[in-house]
Coordinates of C-alpha atoms in Angstrom, one line a residue:
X77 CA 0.0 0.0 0.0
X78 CA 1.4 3.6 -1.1
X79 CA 1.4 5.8 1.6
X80 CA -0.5 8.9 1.0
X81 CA -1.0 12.3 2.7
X82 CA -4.4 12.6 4.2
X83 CA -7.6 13.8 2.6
X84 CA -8.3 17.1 3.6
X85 CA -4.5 18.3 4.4
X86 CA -1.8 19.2 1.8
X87 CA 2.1 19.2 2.0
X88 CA 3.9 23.2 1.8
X89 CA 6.2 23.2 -0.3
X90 CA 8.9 26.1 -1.6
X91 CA 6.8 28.9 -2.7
X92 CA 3.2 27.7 -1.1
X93 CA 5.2 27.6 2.0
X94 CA 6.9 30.8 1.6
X95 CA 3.4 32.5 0.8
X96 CA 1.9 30.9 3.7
X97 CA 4.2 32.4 6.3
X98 CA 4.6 35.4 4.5
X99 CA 0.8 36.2 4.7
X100 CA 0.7 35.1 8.4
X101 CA 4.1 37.7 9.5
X102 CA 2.1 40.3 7.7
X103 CA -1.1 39.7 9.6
X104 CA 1.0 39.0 12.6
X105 CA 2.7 42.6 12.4
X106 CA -0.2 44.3 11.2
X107 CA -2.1 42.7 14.7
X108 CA 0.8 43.8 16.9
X109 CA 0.8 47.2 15.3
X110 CA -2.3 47.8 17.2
X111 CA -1.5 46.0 20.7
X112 CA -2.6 42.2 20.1
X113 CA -0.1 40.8 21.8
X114 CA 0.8 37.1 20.1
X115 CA -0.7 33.9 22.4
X116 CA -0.2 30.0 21.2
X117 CA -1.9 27.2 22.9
X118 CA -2.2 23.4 23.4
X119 CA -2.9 21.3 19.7
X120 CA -4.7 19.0 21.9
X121 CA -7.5 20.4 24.6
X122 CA -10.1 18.3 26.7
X123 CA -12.9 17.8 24.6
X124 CA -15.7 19.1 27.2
X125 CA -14.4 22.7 26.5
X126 CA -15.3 22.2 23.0
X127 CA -19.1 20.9 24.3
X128 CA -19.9 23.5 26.5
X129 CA -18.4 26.5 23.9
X130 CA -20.1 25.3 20.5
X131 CA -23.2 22.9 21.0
X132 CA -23.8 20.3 18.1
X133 CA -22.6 21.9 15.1
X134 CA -18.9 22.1 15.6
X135 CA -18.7 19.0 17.8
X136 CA -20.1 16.6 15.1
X137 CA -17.2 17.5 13.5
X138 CA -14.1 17.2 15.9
X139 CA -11.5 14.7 16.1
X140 CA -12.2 13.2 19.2
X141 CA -10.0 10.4 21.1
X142 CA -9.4 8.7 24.3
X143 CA -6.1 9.0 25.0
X144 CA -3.8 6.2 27.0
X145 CA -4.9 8.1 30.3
X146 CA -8.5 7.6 29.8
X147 CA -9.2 11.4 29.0
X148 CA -11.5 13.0 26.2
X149 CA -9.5 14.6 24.3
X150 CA -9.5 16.3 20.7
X151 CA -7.4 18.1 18.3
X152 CA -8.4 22.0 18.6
X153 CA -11.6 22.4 16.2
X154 CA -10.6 26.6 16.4
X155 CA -8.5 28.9 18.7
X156 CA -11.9 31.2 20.9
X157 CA -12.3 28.8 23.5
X158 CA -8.8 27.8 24.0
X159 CA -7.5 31.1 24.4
X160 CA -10.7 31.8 26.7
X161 CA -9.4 28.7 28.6
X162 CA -6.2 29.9 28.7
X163 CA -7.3 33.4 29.8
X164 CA -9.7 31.9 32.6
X165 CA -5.9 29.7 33.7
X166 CA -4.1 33.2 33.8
X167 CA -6.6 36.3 34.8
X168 CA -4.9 37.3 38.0
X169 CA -1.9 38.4 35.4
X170 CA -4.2 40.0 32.8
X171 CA -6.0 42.9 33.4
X172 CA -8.6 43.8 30.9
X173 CA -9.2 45.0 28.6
X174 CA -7.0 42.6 26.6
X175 CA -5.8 41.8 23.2
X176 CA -4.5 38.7 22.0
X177 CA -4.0 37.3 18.2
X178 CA -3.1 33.7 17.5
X179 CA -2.1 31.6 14.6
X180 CA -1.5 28.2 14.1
X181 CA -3.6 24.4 12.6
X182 CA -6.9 23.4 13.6
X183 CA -8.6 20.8 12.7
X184 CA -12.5 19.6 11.8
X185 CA -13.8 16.5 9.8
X186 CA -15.5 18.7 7.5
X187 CA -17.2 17.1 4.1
X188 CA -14.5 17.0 1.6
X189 CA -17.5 18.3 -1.1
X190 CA -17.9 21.5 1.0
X191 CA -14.1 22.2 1.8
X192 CA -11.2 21.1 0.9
X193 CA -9.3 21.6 3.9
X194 CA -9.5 19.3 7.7
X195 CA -6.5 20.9 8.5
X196 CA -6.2 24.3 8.4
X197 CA -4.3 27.6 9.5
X198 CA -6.4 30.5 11.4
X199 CA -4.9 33.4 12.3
X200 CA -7.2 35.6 14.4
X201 CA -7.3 38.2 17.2
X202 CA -9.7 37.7 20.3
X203 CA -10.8 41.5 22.3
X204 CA -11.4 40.2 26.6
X205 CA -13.3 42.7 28.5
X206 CA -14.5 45.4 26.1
X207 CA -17.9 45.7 25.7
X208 CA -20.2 48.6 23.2
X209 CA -19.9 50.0 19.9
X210 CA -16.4 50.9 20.2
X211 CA -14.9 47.6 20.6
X212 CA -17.1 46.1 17.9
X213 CA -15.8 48.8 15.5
X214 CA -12.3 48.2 16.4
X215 CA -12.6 43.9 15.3
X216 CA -14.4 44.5 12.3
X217 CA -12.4 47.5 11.1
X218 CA -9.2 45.2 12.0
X219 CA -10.3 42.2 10.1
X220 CA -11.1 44.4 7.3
X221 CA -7.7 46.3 7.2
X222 CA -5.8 43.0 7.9
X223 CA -6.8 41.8 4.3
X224 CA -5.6 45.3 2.8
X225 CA -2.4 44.8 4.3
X226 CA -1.2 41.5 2.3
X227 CA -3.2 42.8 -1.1
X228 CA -6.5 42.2 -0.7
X229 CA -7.9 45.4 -1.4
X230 CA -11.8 44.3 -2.3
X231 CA -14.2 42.7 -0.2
X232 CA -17.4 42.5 1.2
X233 CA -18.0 42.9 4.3
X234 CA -21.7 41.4 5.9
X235 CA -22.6 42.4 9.0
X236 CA -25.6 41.2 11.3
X237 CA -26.3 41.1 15.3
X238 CA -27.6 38.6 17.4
X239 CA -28.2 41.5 20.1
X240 CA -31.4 43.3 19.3
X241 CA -33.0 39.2 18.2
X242 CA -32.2 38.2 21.6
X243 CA -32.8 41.2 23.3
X244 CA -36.5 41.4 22.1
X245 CA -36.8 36.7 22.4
X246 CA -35.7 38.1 26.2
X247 CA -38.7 40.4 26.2
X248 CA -41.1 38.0 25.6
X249 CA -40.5 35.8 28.4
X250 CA -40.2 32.4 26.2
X251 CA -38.1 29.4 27.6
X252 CA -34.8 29.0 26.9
X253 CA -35.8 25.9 24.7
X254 CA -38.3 27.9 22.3
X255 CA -35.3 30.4 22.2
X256 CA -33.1 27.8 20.6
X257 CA -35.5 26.6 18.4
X258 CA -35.9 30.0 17.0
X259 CA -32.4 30.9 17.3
X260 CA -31.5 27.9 15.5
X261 CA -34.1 28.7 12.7
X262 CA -32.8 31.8 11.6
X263 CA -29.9 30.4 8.8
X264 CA -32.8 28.4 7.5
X265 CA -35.5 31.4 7.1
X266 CA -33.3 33.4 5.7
X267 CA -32.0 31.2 2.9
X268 CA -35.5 30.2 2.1
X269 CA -34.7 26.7 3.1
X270 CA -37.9 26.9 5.2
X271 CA -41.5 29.2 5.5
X272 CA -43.1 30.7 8.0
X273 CA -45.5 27.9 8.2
X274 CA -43.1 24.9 8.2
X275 CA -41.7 26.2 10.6
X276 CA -44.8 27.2 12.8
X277 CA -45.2 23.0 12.5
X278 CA -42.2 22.4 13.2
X279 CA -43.1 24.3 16.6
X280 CA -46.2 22.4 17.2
X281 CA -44.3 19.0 16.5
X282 CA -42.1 19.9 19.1
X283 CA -44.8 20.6 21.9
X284 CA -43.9 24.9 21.3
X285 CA -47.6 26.3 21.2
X286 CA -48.7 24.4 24.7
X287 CA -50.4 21.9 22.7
X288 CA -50.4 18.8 25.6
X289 CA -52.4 15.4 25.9
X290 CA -54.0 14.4 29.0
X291 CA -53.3 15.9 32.4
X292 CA -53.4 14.7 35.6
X293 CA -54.1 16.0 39.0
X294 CA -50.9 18.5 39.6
X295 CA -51.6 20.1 35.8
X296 CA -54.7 20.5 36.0
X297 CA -54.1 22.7 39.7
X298 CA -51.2 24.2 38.5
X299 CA -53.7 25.7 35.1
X300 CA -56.1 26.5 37.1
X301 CA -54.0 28.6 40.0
X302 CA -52.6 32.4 39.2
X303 CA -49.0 33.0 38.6
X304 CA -47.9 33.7 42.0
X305 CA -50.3 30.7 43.5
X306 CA -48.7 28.8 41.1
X307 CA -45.3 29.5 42.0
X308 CA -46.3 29.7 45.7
X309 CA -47.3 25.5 45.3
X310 CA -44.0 24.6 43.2
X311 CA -41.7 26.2 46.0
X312 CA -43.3 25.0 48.9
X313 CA -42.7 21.4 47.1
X314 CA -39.3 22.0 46.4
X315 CA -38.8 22.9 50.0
X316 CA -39.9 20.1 51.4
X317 CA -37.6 17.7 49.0
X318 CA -34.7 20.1 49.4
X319 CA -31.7 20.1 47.4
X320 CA -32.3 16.5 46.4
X321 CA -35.1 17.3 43.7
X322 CA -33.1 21.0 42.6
X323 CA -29.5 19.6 42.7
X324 CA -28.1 23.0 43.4
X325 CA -29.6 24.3 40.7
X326 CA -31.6 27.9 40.8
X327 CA -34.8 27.5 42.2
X328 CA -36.4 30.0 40.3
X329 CA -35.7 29.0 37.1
X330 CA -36.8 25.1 38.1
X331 CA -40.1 26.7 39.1
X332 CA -40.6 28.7 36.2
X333 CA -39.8 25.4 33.5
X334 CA -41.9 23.5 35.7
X335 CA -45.3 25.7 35.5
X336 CA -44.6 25.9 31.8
X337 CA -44.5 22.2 31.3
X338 CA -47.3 22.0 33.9
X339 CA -49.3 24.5 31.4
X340 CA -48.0 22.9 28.5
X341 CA -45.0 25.1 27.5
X342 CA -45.1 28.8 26.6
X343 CA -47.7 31.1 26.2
X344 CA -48.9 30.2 22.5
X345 CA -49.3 34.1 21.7
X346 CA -46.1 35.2 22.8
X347 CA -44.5 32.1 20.9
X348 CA -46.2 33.2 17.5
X349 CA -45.1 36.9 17.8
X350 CA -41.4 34.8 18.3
X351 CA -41.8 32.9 15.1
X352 CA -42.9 36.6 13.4
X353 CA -40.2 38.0 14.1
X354 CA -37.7 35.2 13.4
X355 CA -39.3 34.9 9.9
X356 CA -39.6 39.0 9.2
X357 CA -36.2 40.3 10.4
X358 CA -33.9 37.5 9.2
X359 CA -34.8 38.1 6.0
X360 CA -34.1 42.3 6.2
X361 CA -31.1 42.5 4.2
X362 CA -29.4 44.8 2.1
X363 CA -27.2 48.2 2.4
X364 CA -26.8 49.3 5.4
X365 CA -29.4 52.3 5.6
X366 CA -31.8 50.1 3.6
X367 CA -31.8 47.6 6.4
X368 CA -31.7 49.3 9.3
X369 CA -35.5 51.0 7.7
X370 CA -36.5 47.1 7.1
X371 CA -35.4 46.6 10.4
X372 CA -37.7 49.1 11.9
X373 CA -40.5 48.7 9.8
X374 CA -40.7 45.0 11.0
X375 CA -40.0 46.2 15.0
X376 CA -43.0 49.0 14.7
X377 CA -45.3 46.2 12.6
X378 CA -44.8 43.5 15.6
X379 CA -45.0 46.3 18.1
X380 CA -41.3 46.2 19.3
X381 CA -38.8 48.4 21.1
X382 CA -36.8 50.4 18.3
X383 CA -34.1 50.9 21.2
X384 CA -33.1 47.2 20.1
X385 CA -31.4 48.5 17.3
X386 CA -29.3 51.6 18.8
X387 CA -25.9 49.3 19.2
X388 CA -25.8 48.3 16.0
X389 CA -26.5 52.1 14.5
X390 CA -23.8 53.1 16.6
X391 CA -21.2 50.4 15.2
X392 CA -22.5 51.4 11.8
X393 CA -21.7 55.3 12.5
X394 CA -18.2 54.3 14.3
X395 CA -17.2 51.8 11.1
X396 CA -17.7 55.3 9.0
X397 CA -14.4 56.8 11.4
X398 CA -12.6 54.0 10.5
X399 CA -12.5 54.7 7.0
X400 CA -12.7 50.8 5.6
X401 CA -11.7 52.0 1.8
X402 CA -13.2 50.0 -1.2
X403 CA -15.1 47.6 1.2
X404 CA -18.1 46.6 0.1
X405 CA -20.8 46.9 3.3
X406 CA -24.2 45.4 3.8
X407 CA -26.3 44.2 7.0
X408 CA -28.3 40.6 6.9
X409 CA -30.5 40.3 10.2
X410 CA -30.3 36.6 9.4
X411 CA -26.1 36.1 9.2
X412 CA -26.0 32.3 11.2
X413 CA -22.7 32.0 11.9
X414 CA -21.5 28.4 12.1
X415 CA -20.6 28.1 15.7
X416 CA -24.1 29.3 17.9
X417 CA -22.7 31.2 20.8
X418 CA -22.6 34.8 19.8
X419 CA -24.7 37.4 21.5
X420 CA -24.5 40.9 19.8
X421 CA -22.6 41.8 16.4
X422 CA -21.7 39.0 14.1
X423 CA -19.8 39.4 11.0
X424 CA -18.3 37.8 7.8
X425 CA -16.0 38.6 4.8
X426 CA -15.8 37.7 1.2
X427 CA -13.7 38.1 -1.4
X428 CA -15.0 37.2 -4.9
X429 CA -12.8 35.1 -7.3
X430 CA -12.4 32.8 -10.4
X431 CA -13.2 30.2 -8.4
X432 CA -16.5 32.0 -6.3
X433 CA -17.1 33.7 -3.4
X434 CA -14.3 32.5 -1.1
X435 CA -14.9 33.5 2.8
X436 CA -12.0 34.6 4.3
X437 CA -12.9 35.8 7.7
X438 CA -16.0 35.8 10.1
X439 CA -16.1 36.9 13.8
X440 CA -18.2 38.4 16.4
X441 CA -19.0 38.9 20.0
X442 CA -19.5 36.5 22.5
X443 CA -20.2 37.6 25.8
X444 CA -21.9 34.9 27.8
X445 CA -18.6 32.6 26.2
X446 CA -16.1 33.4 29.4
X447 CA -19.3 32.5 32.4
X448 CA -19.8 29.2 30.1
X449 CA -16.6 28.2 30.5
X450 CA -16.2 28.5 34.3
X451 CA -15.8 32.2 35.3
X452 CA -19.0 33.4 37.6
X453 CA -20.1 36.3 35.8
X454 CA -20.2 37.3 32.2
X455 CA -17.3 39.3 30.3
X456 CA -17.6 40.6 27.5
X457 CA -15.5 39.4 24.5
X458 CA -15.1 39.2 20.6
X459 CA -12.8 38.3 17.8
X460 CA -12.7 37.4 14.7
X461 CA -10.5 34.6 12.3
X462 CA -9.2 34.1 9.0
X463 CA -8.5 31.2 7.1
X464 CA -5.0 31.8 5.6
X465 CA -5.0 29.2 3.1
X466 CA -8.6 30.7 1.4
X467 CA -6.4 34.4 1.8
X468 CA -3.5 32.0 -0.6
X469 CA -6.5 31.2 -3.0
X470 CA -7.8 34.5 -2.7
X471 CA -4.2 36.2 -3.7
X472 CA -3.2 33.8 -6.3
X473 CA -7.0 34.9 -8.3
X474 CA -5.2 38.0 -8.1
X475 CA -2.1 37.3 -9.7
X476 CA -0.3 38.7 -6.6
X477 CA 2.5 36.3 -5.2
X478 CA 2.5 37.1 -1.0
X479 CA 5.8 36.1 -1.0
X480 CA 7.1 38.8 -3.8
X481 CA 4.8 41.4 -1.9
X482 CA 5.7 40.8 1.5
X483 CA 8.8 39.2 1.6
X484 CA 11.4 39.1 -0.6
X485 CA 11.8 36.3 -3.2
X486 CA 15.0 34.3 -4.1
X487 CA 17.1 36.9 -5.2
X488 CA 20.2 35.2 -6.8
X489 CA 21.4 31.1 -7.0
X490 CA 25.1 31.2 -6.8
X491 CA 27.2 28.6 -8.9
X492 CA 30.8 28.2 -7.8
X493 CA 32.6 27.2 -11.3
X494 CA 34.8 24.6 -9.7
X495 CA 35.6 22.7 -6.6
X496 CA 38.5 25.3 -5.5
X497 CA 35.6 28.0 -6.4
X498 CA 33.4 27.1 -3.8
X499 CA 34.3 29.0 -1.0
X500 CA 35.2 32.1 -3.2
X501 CA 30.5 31.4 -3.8
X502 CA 30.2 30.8 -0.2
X503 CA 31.7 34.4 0.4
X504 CA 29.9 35.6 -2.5
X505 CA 26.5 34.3 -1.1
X506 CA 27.1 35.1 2.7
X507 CA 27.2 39.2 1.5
X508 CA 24.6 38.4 -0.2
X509 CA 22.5 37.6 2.9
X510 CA 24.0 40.2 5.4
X511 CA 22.4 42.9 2.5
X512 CA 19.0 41.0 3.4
X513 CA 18.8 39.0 0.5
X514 CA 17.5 35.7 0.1
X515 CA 20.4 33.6 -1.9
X516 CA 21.2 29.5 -2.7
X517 CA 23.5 27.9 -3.2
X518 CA 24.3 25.8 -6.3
X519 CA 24.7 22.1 -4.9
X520 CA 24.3 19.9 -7.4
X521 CA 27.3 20.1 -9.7
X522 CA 24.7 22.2 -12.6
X523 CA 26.2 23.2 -15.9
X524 CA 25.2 27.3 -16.2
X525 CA 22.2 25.6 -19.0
X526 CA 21.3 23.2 -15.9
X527 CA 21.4 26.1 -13.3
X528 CA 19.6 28.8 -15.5
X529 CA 16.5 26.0 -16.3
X530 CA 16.8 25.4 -12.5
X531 CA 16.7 28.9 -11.5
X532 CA 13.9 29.9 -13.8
X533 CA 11.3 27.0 -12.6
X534 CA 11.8 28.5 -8.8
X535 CA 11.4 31.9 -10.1
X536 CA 15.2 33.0 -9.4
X537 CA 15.7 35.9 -11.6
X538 CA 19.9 36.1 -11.2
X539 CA 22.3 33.0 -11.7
X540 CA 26.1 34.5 -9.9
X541 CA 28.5 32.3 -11.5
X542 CA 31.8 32.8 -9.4
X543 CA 35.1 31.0 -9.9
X544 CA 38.1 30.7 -7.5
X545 CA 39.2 33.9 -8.1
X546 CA 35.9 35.6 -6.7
X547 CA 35.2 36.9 -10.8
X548 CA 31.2 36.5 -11.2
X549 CA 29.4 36.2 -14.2
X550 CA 26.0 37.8 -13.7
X551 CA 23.4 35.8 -16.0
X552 CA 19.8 37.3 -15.7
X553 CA 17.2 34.0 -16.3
X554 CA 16.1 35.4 -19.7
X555 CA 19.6 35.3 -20.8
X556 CA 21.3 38.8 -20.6
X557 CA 24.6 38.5 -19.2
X558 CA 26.9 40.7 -17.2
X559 CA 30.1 40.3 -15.7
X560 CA 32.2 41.8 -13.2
X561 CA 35.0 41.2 -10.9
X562 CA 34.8 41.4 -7.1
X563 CA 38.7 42.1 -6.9

């Protein structure tokens, strides 16, 4: 049996390497330049951080393992909750706000037909302890700037925010299990993968509307008592089981799930001005002006607070300061982002080439992320990640080479002419390098035909023959010659 790379990973070599790092120093100084200070973390990470940061849709897809110590472990799926672990291991030395960028693999068993990559680089910066407009301006307007740095002048740039959806779900007093299910819902309704009404019996399948079967005894009290006799009966049962029926869990919240089950779920009225509003805003799209009006119209039709959407006009205002150049700008009140933990501004950026749309970066904010994770109160937090091998993809559409525009290239190969030449090259070549160029060394025993076809399929543009007496012969790769002596 041949031994093969992986599917879903690729081998680096020469130039793809060289473009690969290139583009990550760029990013990497480009971050620092504005105070990210550079992080790494573990490969491997217990897999329960993973399961309580990213629910079902990322953990389908980790490489999970029990390693020789009996311990669920798995190859990082991204960098956010690691470096949230790592800032929850260190916070005593950190005060906030801080800024932290990271680069490096991760890894998710993603279907080959939808990406080509398991393995793959991100590069991204995480924002601890900064909450409001200002802080959301600052990511997005980084992430947008990063991708002008290494040449990647035109984008678009989608922005939507979970905030003023959640904030008006809160409103309504619904469960935290008819939240999901509309939260959920929202990638679907606005790609048209699903209607209003398949989704309204979607709800009814699932028990949402407070449809139940037969009662007995304890339901039928509980729907016939007020809300504060209701609550009065439920406590006074819990107090007498103690913390053998609540576990240590809040009391309050027990009591409230368990009159809505009692009832049979959530007020049916309040659920149906939820599934109106999942339907109507997350599909109000469009420039940024445009959709803020849709917005509204749809908050003023359902009878909802406008102060919902003040956040995300002020982000809107503050992204103007930061002057994002040719960036292309739109809102979608529907954005799902793939990983379902963010609470307020999401975002994503495309960059349009031969081969598609190609995503190169998505972020957001996150602040309930740090309490899930262990801390006892929320912080807020955001960030954002690119994936440096779509950036390659995007680049090489472009005809730019990150290696030419951010670091230098190859500059010369030097041929010693003889054995008794070679040192005469090595002192030729070491000059080279202490200017700052990038030189090789001739190794093979070439002809000047074998070095010059050598030289022109690595892209070397000067072949420096030099013989023992330190004379060179300067051959460009298209054939011009010059020659000088170095005595």
């Amino acid at each position: 049996m041949s031994l093969e790379r992986l599917k879903g990973t690729q081998d680096l070599l020469g130039s793809a390497h060289a473009s690969h790092r290139a583009i990550q120093e760029a990013l990497q100084a480009f971050l620092a330049s504005y105070g990210y200070e550079a992080i790494d973390t573990p490969i491997l990470e217990l897999t329960e951080l993973y399961l309580r940061k990213s629910g079902g849709e990322l953990t389908s897809r980790l490489y999970a393992f029990t390693d020789q110590g009996g311990h669920q472990i798995s190859l990082r799926p991204e960098f956010t909750a690691s470096v949230i672990r790592a800032y929850l291991q260190d916070r005593e030395k950190s005060p906030l706000p801080l800024r932290w960028q990271y680069s490096g693999p991760v890894f998710r068993y993603e279907p080959l037909q939808d990406s080509q990559y398991r393995q793959f680089t991100q590069l991204g910066a995480e924002l601890l302890g900064a909450g409001g407009p200002r802080a959301d301006a600052e990511i997005i307007s980084l992430a947008c700037k990063g991708l002008q740095e290494v040449g990647i002048s035109s984008s678009r740039l989608v922005i939507g925010h979970a905030g003023p959806f959640l904030h008006l779900l809160e409103g309504l007093g619904l469960s935290g299990r008819v939240k999901a299910f509309l939260i959920g819902s929202l990638g679907q309704i606005s790609r048209g993968d699903e209607s209003l009404e398949s989704l309204r019996e979607r709800g009814r399948k699932l028990n949402l509307f407070g449809e139940v079967g037969e009662k007995g005894y304890l339901e039928d009290l509980v729907g016939e008592l007020g809300e504060e006799e209701a609550r009065a009966v439920i406590q006074g049962l819990l107090r007498g089981e103690g913390n053998e029926v609540t576990g240590g869990r809040d009391p309050e919240e027990i009591v409230s799930r368990f009159i809505r089950k009692m009832r049979g779920g959530d007020d049916p009225a309040k659920v149906e001005r939820g599934l109106l509003l999942t339907s109507k805003l997350s599909q109000t799209r469009g420039q940024p002006s445009k959709a803020l009006s849709g917005a509204k119209e749809v908050l003023k039709e359902l009878d909802f607070d406008l102060a919902a959407l003040e956040s995300l006009e002020r982000v809107l205002d503050l992204l103007k300061d930061n002057d994002l150049g040719d960036v292309d700008v739109s809102l979608d009140f529907g954005l799902a982002r793939d990983i379902a933990y963010y609470t307020g501004m999401v975002f994503e950026i495309y960059h349009h080439s031969a081969m598609g749309e190609l995503r190169l970066c998505g972020g957001g904010r996150y602040d309930g992320l740090v309490k899930a994770l262990g801390a006892k109160e929320d912080t807020p937090a955001l960030g954002f990640a690119y994936g440096v091998e779509l950036m390659q993809q995007a680049l090489e559409g472009l005809k730019q080479s990150p290696a030419s525009n951010i670091a230098s290239n190859i500059a010369a190969l030097v041929v010693p002419t003889s054995a008794k030449a070679y040192t005469q090259a090595l002192r030729v070549a070491d000059e080279m390098r202490k200017g700052g160029q990038r030189v090789e060394m001739e190794v093979c025993d070439f002809t000047i035909e074998e070095s010059i076809l050598y030289a022109k399929r690595k892209g070397i543009a000067t072949v420096r023959m030099v013989d023992e007496k330190g004379f060179i012969a300067e051959h460009e790769v298209e054939g011009h010659v010059k020659a000088r002596s170095t005595q």
